[in-house]
Short mmCIF file of C-alpha atoms and ligand atoms in Angstrom, two decimals:
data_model
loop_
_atom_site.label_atom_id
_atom_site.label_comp_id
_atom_site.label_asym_id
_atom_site.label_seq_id
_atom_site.Cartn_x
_atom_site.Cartn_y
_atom_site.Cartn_z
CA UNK J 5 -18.60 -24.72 -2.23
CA UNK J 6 -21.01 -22.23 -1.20
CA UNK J 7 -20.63 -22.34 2.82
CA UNK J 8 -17.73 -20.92 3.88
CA UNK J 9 -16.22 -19.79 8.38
CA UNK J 10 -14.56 -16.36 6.65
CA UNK J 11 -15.65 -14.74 2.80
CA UNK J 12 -12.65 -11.95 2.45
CA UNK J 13 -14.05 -9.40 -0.17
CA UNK J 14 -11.54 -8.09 -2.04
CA UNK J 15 -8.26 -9.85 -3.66
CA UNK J 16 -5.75 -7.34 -3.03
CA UNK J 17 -2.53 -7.57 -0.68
CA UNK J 18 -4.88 -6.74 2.15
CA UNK J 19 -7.77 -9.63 1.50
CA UNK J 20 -4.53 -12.14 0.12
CA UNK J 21 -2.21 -11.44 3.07
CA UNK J 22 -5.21 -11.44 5.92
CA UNK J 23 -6.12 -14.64 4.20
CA UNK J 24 -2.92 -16.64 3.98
CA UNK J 25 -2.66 -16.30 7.91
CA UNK J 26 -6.19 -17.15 8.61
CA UNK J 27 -6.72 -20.05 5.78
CA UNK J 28 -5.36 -22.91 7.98
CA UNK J 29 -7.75 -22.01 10.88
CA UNK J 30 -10.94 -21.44 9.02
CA UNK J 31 -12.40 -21.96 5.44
CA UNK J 32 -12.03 -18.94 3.45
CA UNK J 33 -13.07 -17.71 0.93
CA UNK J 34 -11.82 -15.08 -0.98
CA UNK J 35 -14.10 -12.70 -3.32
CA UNK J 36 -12.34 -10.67 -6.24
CA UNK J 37 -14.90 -8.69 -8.41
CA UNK J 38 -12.22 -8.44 -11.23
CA UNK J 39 -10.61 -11.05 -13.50
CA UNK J 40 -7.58 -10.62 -11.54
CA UNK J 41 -6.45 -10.14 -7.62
CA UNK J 42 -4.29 -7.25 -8.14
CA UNK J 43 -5.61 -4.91 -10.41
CA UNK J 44 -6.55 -2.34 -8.48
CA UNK J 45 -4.30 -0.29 -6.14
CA UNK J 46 -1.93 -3.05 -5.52
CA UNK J 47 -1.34 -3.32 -9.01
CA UNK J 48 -0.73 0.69 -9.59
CA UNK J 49 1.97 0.90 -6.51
CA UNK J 50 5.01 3.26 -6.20
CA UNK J 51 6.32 0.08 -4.78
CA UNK J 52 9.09 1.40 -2.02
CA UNK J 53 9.58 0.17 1.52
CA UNK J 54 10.10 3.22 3.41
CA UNK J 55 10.15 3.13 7.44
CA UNK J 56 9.34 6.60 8.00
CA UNK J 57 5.90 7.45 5.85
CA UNK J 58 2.88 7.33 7.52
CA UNK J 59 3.71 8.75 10.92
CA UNK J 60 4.98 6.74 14.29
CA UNK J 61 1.93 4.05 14.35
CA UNK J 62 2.45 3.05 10.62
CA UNK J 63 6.02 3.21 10.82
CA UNK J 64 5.68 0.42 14.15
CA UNK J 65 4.00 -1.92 11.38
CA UNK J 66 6.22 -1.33 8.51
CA UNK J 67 9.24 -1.83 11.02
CA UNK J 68 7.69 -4.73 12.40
CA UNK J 69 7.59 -6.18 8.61
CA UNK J 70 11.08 -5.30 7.36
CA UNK J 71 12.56 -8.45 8.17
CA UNK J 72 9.82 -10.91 6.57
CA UNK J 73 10.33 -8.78 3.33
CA UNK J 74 13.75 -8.79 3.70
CA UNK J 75 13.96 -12.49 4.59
CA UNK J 76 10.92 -14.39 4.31
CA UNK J 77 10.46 -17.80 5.84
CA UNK J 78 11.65 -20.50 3.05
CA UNK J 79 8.32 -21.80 2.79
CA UNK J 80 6.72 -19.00 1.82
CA UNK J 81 9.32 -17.46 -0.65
CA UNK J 82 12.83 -18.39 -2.26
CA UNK J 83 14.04 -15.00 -1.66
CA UNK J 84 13.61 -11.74 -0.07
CA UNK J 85 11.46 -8.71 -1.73
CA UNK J 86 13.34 -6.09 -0.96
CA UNK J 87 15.59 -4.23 -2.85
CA UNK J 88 17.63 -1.36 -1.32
CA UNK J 89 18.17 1.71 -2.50
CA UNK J 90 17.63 4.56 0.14
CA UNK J 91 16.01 7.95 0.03
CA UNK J 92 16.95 11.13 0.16
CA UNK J 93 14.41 13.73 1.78
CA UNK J 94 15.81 16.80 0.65
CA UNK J 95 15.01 20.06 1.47
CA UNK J 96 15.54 24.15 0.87
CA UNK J 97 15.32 24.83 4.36
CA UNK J 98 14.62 22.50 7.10
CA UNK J 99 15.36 18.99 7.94
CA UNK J 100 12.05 16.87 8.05
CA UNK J 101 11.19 15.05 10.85
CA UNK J 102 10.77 11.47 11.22
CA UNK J 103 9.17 8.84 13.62
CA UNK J 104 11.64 7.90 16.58
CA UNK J 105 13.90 4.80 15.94
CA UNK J 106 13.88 5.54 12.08
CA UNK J 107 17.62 5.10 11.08
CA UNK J 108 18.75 8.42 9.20
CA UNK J 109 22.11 10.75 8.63
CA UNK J 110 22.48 14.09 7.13
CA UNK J 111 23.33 14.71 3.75
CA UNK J 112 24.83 18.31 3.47
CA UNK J 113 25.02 19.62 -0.39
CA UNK J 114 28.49 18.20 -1.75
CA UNK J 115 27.72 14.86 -1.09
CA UNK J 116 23.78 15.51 -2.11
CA UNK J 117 25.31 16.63 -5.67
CA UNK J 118 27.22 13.31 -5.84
CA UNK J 119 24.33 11.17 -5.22
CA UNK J 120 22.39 13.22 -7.60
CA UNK J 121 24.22 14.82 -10.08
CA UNK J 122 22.56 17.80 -11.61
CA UNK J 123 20.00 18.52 -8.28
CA UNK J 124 19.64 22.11 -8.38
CA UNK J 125 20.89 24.51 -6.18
CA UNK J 126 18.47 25.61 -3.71
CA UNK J 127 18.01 21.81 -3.01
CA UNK J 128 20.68 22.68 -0.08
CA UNK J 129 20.75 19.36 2.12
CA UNK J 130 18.80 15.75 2.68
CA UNK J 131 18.18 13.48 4.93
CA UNK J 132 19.16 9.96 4.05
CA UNK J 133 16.71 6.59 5.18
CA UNK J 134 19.56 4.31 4.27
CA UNK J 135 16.76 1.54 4.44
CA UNK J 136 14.15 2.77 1.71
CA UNK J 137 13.85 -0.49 -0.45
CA UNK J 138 11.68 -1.16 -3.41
CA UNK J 139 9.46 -3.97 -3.02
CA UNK J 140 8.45 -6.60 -5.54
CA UNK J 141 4.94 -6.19 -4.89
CA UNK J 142 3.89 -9.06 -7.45
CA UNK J 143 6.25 -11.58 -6.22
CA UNK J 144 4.73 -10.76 -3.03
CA UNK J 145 0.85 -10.94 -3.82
CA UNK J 146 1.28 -14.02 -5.32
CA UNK J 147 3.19 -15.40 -2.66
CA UNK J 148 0.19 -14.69 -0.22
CA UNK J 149 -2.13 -15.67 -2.71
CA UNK J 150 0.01 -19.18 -2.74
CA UNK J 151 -0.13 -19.56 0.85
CA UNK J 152 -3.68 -18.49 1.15
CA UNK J 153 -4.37 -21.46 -1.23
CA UNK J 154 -2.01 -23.92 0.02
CA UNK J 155 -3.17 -23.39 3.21
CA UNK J 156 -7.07 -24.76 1.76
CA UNK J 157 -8.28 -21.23 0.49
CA UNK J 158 -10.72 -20.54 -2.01
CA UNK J 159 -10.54 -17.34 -4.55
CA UNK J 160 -12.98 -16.30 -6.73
CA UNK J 161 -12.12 -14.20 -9.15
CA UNK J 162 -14.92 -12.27 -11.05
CA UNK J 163 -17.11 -12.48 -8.24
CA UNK J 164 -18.46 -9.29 -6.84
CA UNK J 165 -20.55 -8.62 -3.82
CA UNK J 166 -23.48 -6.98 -4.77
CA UNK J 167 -25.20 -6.96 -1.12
CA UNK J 168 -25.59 -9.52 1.99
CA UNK J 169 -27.62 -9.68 4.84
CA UNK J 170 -27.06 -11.17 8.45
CA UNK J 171 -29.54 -14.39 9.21
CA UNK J 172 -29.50 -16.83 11.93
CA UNK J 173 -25.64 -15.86 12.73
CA UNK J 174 -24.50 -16.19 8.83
CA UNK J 175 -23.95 -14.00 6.19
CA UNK J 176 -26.18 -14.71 3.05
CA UNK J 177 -23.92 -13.11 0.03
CA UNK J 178 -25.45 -12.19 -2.76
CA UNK J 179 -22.93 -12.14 -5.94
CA UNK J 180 -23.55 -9.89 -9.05
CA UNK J 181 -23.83 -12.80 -11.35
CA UNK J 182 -26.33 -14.31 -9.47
CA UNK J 183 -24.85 -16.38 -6.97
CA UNK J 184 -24.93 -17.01 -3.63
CA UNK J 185 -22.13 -18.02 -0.87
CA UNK J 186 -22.78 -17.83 3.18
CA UNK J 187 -20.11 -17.56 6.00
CA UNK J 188 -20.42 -16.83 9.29
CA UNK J 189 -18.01 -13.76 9.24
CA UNK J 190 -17.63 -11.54 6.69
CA UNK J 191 -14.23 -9.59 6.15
CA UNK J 192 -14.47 -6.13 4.05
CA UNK J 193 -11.10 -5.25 2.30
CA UNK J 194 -12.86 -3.72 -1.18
CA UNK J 195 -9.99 -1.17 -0.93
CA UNK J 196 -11.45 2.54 -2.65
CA UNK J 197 -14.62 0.14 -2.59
CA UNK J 198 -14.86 -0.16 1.51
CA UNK J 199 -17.28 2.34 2.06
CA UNK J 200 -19.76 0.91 -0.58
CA UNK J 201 -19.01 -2.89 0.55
CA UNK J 202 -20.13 -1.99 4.29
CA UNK J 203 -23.24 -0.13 3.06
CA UNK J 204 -24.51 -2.88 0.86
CA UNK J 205 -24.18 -5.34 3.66
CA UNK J 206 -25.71 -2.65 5.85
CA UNK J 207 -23.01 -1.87 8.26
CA UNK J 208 -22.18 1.87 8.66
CA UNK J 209 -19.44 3.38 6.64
CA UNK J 210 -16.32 4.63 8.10
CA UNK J 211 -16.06 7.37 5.68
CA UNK J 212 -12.69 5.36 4.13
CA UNK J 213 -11.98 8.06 1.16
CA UNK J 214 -10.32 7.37 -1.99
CA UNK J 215 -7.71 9.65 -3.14
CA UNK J 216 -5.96 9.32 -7.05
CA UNK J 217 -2.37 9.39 -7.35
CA UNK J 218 -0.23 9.95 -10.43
CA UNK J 219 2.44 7.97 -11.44
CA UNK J 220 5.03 9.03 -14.51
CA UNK J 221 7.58 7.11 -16.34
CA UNK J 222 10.36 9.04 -17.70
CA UNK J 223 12.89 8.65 -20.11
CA UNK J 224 15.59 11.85 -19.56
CA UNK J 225 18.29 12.61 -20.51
CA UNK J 226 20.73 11.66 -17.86
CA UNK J 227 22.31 7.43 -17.56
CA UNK J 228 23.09 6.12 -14.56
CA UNK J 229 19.92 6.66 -13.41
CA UNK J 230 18.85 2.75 -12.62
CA UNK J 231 20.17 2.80 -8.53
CA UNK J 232 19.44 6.34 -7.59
CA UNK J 233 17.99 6.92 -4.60
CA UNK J 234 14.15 7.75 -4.22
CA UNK J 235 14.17 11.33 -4.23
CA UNK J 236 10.92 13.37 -2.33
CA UNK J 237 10.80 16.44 -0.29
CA UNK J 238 10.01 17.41 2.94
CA UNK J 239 6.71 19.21 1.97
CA UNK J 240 5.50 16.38 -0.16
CA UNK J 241 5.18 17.78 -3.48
CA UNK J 242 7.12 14.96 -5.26
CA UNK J 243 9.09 11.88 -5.37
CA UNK J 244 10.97 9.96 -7.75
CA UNK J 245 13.23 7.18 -8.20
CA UNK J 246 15.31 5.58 -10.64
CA UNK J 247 13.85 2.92 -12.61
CA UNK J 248 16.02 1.94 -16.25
CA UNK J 249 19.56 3.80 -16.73
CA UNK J 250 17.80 6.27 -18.00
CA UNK J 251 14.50 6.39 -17.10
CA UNK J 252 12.36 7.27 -13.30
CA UNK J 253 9.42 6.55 -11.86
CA UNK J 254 8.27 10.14 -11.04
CA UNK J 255 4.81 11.34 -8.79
CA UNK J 256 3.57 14.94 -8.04
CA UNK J 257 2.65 13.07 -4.54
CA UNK J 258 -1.07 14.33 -5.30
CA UNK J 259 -4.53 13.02 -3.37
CA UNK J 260 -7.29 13.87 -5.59
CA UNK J 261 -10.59 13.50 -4.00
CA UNK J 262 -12.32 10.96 -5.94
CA UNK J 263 -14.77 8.21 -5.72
CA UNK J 264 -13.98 4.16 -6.13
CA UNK J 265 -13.34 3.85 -9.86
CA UNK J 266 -10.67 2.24 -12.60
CA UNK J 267 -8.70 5.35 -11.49
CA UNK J 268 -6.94 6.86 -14.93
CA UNK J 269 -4.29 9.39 -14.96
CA UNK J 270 -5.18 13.20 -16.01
CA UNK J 271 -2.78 15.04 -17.91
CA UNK J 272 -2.83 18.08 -15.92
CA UNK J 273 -1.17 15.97 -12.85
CA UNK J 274 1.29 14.39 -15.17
CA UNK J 275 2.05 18.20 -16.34
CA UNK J 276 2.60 19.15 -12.33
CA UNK J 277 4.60 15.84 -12.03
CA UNK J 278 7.20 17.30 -14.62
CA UNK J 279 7.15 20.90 -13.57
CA UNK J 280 8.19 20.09 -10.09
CA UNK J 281 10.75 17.15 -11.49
CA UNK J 282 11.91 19.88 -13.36
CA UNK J 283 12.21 22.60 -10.44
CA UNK J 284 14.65 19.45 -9.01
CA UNK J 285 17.16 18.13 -11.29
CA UNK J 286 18.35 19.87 -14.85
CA UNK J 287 18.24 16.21 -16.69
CA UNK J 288 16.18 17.02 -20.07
CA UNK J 289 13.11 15.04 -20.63
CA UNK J 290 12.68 13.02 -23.59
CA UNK J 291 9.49 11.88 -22.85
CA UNK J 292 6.87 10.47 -20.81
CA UNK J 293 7.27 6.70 -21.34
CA UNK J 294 3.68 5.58 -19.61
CA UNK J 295 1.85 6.65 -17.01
CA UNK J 296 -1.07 5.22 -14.53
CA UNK J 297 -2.80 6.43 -11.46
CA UNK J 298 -4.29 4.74 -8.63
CA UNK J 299 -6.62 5.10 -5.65
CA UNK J 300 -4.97 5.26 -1.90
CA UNK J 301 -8.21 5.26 0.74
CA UNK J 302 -7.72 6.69 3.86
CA UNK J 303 -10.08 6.58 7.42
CA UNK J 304 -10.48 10.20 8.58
CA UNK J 305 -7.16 9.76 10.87
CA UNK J 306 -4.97 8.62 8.22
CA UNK J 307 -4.51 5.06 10.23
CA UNK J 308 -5.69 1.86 8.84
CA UNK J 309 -8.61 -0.38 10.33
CA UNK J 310 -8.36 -3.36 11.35
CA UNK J 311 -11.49 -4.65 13.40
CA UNK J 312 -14.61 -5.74 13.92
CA UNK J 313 -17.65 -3.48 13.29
CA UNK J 314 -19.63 -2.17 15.91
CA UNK J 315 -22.92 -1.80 14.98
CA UNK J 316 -23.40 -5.13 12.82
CA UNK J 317 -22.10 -8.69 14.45
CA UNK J 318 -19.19 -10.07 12.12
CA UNK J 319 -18.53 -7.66 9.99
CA UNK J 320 -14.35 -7.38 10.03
CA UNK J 321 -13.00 -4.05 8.52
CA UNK J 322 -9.28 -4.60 6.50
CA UNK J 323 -9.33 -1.12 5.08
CA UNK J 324 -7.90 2.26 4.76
CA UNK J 325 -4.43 1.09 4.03
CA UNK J 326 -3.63 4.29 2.25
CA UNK J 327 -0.28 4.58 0.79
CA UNK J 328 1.10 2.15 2.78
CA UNK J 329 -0.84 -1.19 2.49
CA UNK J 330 2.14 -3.04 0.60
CA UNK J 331 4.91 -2.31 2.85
CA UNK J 332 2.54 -2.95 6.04
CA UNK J 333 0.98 -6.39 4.52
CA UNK J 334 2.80 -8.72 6.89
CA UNK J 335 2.99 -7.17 9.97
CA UNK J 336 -0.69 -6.09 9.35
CA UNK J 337 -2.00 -9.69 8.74
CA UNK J 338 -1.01 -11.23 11.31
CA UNK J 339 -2.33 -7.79 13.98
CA UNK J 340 -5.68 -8.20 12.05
CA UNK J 341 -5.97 -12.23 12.29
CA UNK J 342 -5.06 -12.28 15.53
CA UNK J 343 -8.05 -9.75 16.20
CA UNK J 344 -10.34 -11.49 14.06
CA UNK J 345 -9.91 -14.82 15.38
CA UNK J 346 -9.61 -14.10 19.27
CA UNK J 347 -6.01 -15.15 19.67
CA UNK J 348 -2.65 -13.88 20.83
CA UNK J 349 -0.62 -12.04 18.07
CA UNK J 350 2.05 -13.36 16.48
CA UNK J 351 5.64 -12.42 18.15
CA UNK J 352 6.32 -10.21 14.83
CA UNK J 353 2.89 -7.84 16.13
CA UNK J 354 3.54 -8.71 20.51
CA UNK J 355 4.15 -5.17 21.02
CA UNK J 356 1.86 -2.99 18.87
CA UNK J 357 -1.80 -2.75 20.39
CA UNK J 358 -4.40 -3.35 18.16
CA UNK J 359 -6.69 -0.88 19.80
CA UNK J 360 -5.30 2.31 17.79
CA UNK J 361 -6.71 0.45 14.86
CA UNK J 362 -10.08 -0.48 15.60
CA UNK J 363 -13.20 0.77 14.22
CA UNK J 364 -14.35 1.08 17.31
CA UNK J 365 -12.31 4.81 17.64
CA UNK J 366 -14.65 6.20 15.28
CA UNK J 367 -17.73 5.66 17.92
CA UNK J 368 -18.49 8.98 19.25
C1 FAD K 6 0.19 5.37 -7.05
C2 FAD K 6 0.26 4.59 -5.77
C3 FAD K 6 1.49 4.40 -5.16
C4 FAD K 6 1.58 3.62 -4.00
N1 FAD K 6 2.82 3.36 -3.50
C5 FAD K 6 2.93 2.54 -2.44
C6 FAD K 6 4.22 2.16 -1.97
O1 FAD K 6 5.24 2.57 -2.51
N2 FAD K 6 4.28 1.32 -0.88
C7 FAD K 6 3.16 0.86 -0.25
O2 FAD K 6 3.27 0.13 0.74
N3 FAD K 6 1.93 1.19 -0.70
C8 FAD K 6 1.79 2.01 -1.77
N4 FAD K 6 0.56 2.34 -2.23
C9 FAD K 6 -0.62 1.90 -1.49
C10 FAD K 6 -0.98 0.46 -1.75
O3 FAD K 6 -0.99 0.22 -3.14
C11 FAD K 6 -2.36 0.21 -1.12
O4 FAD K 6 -2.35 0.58 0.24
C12 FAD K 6 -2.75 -1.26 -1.21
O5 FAD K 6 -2.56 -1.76 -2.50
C13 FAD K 6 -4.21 -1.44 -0.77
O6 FAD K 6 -4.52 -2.79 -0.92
P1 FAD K 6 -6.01 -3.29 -0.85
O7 FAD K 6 -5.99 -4.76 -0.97
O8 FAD K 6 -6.67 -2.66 0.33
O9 FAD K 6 -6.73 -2.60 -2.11
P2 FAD K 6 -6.87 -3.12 -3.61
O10 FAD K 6 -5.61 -3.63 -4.15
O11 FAD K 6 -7.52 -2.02 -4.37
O12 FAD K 6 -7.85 -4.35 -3.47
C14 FAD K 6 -9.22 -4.21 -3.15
C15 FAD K 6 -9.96 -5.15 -4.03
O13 FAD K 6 -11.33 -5.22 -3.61
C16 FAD K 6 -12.09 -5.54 -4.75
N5 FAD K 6 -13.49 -5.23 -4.50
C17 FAD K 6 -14.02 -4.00 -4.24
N6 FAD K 6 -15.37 -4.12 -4.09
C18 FAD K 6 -15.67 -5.43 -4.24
C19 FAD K 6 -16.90 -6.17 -4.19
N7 FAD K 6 -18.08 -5.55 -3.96
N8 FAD K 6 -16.84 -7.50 -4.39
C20 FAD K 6 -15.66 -8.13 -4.61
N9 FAD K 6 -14.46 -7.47 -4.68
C21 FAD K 6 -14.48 -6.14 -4.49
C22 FAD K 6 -11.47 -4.66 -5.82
O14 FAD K 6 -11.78 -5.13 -7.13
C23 FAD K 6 -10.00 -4.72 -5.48
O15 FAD K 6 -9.30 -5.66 -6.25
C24 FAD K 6 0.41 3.09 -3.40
C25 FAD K 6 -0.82 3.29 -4.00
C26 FAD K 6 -0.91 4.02 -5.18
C27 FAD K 6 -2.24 4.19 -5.83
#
C-alpha cells in the first residue's frame, strides 16, 4: 500500500476529477490532509455554472463541460448537476462584454423590473446568460471520488504531505504522521496550498496566490425569491442569487490577499456584501442567516495550470483553478490526464491546446 504510478495531493474536485480519469491507467493514490475531501474551497463554492467568467480560454473549458454536467454518462451519475437559472449582468451604463460564442440577449429595464422586482432605478438594463446553472457541487465530488475508486483508486484522508524528495526516478513522500508512500509521479493540486506543496518537494513555486471570498446568506424581506436569476454587475462588485423563497446567497465579489488557511469570513466584507445588495434591490433584510468564506488561488495570468514542472522531473501542477475549478472539473480532467499521461485528449478537450496552460509559460 505504500508504492503507488501517480500520489494526487489534494482531495478536492481538482485531485478527485484528475484522478477518476487517470485511476484505470495507473495506481493512484490520492492524499487529503483533512478528515474530509472537500473541505476546503470546493466545499465553500458559490456553486453556479456560468459560460462567460473567466475570460475566452476558461470559458472554452467550461463550454467544453456543459454537456457532461448537464448529462453525465449513466455510469457515472443518475442525473445531471445542473440546475438552470440564468444571470442577469446588469448595468448603469454599459453592456459588459463577454467571450465570443457565449449565448446572451438584452434585457432593457421593464422586463429587468419583472425579473427582479424592486431592482432600483439606476440599474437601467442587463444582459441575460440564459445558461447560468447552479451546480450540485457535492453530488459531483462524490461522483468523481466514486469513479476514482471504482476505477482501483486509493484516498487517504488525513494524510498530509509534509515534504518529498526525487530518488532513483521515484518520489519518496514523507507524511506528517510519520508515514511514508513512493510513486513515480507526483501530482500537486493542494489548492491555496500549491505554492507550499511544490516548495516542500523542492520544485519552484508558480506564485499560485490565494485570495478570500465572502459568501452571505440572507433572509429579506421579499418571497419568491427561490428561482431568481443570479444577479452581478458588470464591474464586479457583487452577485447574488436566490437560494429559499426568501432567502439569497449574496457576495461582495471580493479577493483578499491572503495566505493558505481555514479561510473565515470578516465582518467588515459581510458589511460591504449588504451595502452594495442594498444599493441593488429595496427588499429589507431580516438578517444574515450564515455566512463562510473561502480561498480562490490564482497563477499570475488568471489561467489555470495544468502541466508538468520544468525544473524538477514528475512533478504535475493541477492548480490555480481560481473561481472556476467546479464548473471546469470535467473538461479540465480529461486536458490535464491526457497531458500527464502522454496521450491524445479526449474528443470533449480535441480542440483546446493544452499549451496555454502549461507551467512551462511562466519560464522566462
Ligand atoms: C466563495 C467561493 C465561491 C466560488 N464559486 C465558484 C462557482 O460558483 N463555480 C466554480 O466553478 N468555482 C467556484 N469557486 C472556485 C472553486 O471552489 C475552486 O476553483 C475549486 O474548489 C478548487 O478546487 P481544488 O481541488 O483546487 O482546491 P481545494 O478544494 O481547496 O482542494 C485542495 C486540497 O488540497 C489539500 N492539501 C493542501 N496541502 C496538502 C498537503 N500538503 N497534503 C495533502 N493535502 C493537501 C487541502 O486540504 C484541500 O482539501 C468558488 C470558490 C470560492 C472560495
Amino acid at each position: 500500500m505504500s508504492d503507488f504510478d501517480v500520489i494526487i495531493v489534494g482531495g478536492g474536485i481538482a485531485g478527485a476529477s484528475l484522478g477518476s480519469e487517470i485511476a484505470a491507467k495507473r495506481r493512484t493514490l490520492i492524499i487529503e490532509a483533512e478528515q474530509h475531501c472537500g473541505y476546503h474551497s470546493t466545499g465553500r463554492s458559490a456553486a453556479f455554472f456560468l459560460e462567460s467568467y473567466g475570460g475566452a480560454e476558461v470559458a472554452k473549458l467550461s463550454t467544453a463541460s456543459r454537456a457532461f454536467l448537464h448529462r453525465p454518462p449513466e455510469d457515472f451519475a443518475e442525473r445531471g448537476f445542473l440546475h438552470t437559472r440564468g444571470d442577469l449582468h446588469v448595468t448603469r451604463a454599459e453592456l459588459p462584454r463577454l467571450p465570443a460564442g457565449v449565448e446572451t440577449r438584452v434585457v432593457e429595464r421593464a422586463e429587468l423590473e419583472r425579473m427582479v422586482p424592486g431592482i432600483k432605478a439606476e440599474w437601467r438594463r442587463a444582459l441575460f446568460e440564459p445558461s447560468c446553472a447552479d451546480i450540485d457541487v457535492a453530488s459531483l465530488h462524490a461522483a468523481f471520488l466514486r469513479r476514482f475508486r471504482q476505477r482501483g483508486g486509493t484516498v487517504a484522508t488525513g494524510s498530509r504531505l509534509a515534504a518529498a524528495r526525487r530518488t532513483q526516478g521515484r518520489w519518496q513522500v514523507e507524511l506528517e504522521d510519520g508515514n511514508s508512500v513512493a510513486a513515480a509521479t507526483l501530482v500537486n493540486a493542494g489548492g491555496a496550498w500549491a505554492d507550499d506543496v511544490a516548495a516542500a518537494c523542492g520544485v519552484a513555486p508558480l506564485r499560485i496566490a490565494p485570495k478570500r471570498r465572502t459568501m452571505v446568506q440572507l433572509r429579506v424581506g421579499r418571497s419568491g425569491l427561490k428561482d431568481l436569476p443570479l444577479v452581478d454587475d458588470s464591474d464586479g462588485s457583487f452577485y447574488f442569487k436566490g437560494e429559499g423563497d426568501r432567502t439569497v446567497w449574496l457576495s461582495p465579489h471580493d479577493e483578499i490577499e491572503t495566505g493558505p488557511c481555514d479561510a473565515a469570513p470578516e465582518e467588515i466584507d459581510i458589511a460591504t456584501a449588504i451595502d452594495r445588495f442594498e444599493s441593488v434591490v429595496d427588499w429589507p433584510i431580516e438578517r444574515v442567516e450564515r455566512s463562510w468564506a473561502g480561498l480562490r488561488s490564482f497563477a499570475p495570468d488568471r489561467l489555470p495550470v495544468y502541466g508538468y514542472a520544468a525544473d524538477q522531473e514528475g512533478f504535475f501542477w493541477c492548480a490555480g483553478q481560481g473561481g472556476f475549478g467546479i464548473q471546469t472539473s470535467p473538461a479540465a480532467a480529461k486536458l490535464a490526464a491526457a497531458v500527464l499521461l502522454d496521450e491524445e485528449p479526449d474528443p470533449m478537450v480535441a480542440s483546446i491546446g493544452p499549451a496555454i496552460f502549461s507551467p512551462s509559460r511562466f519560464e522566462s
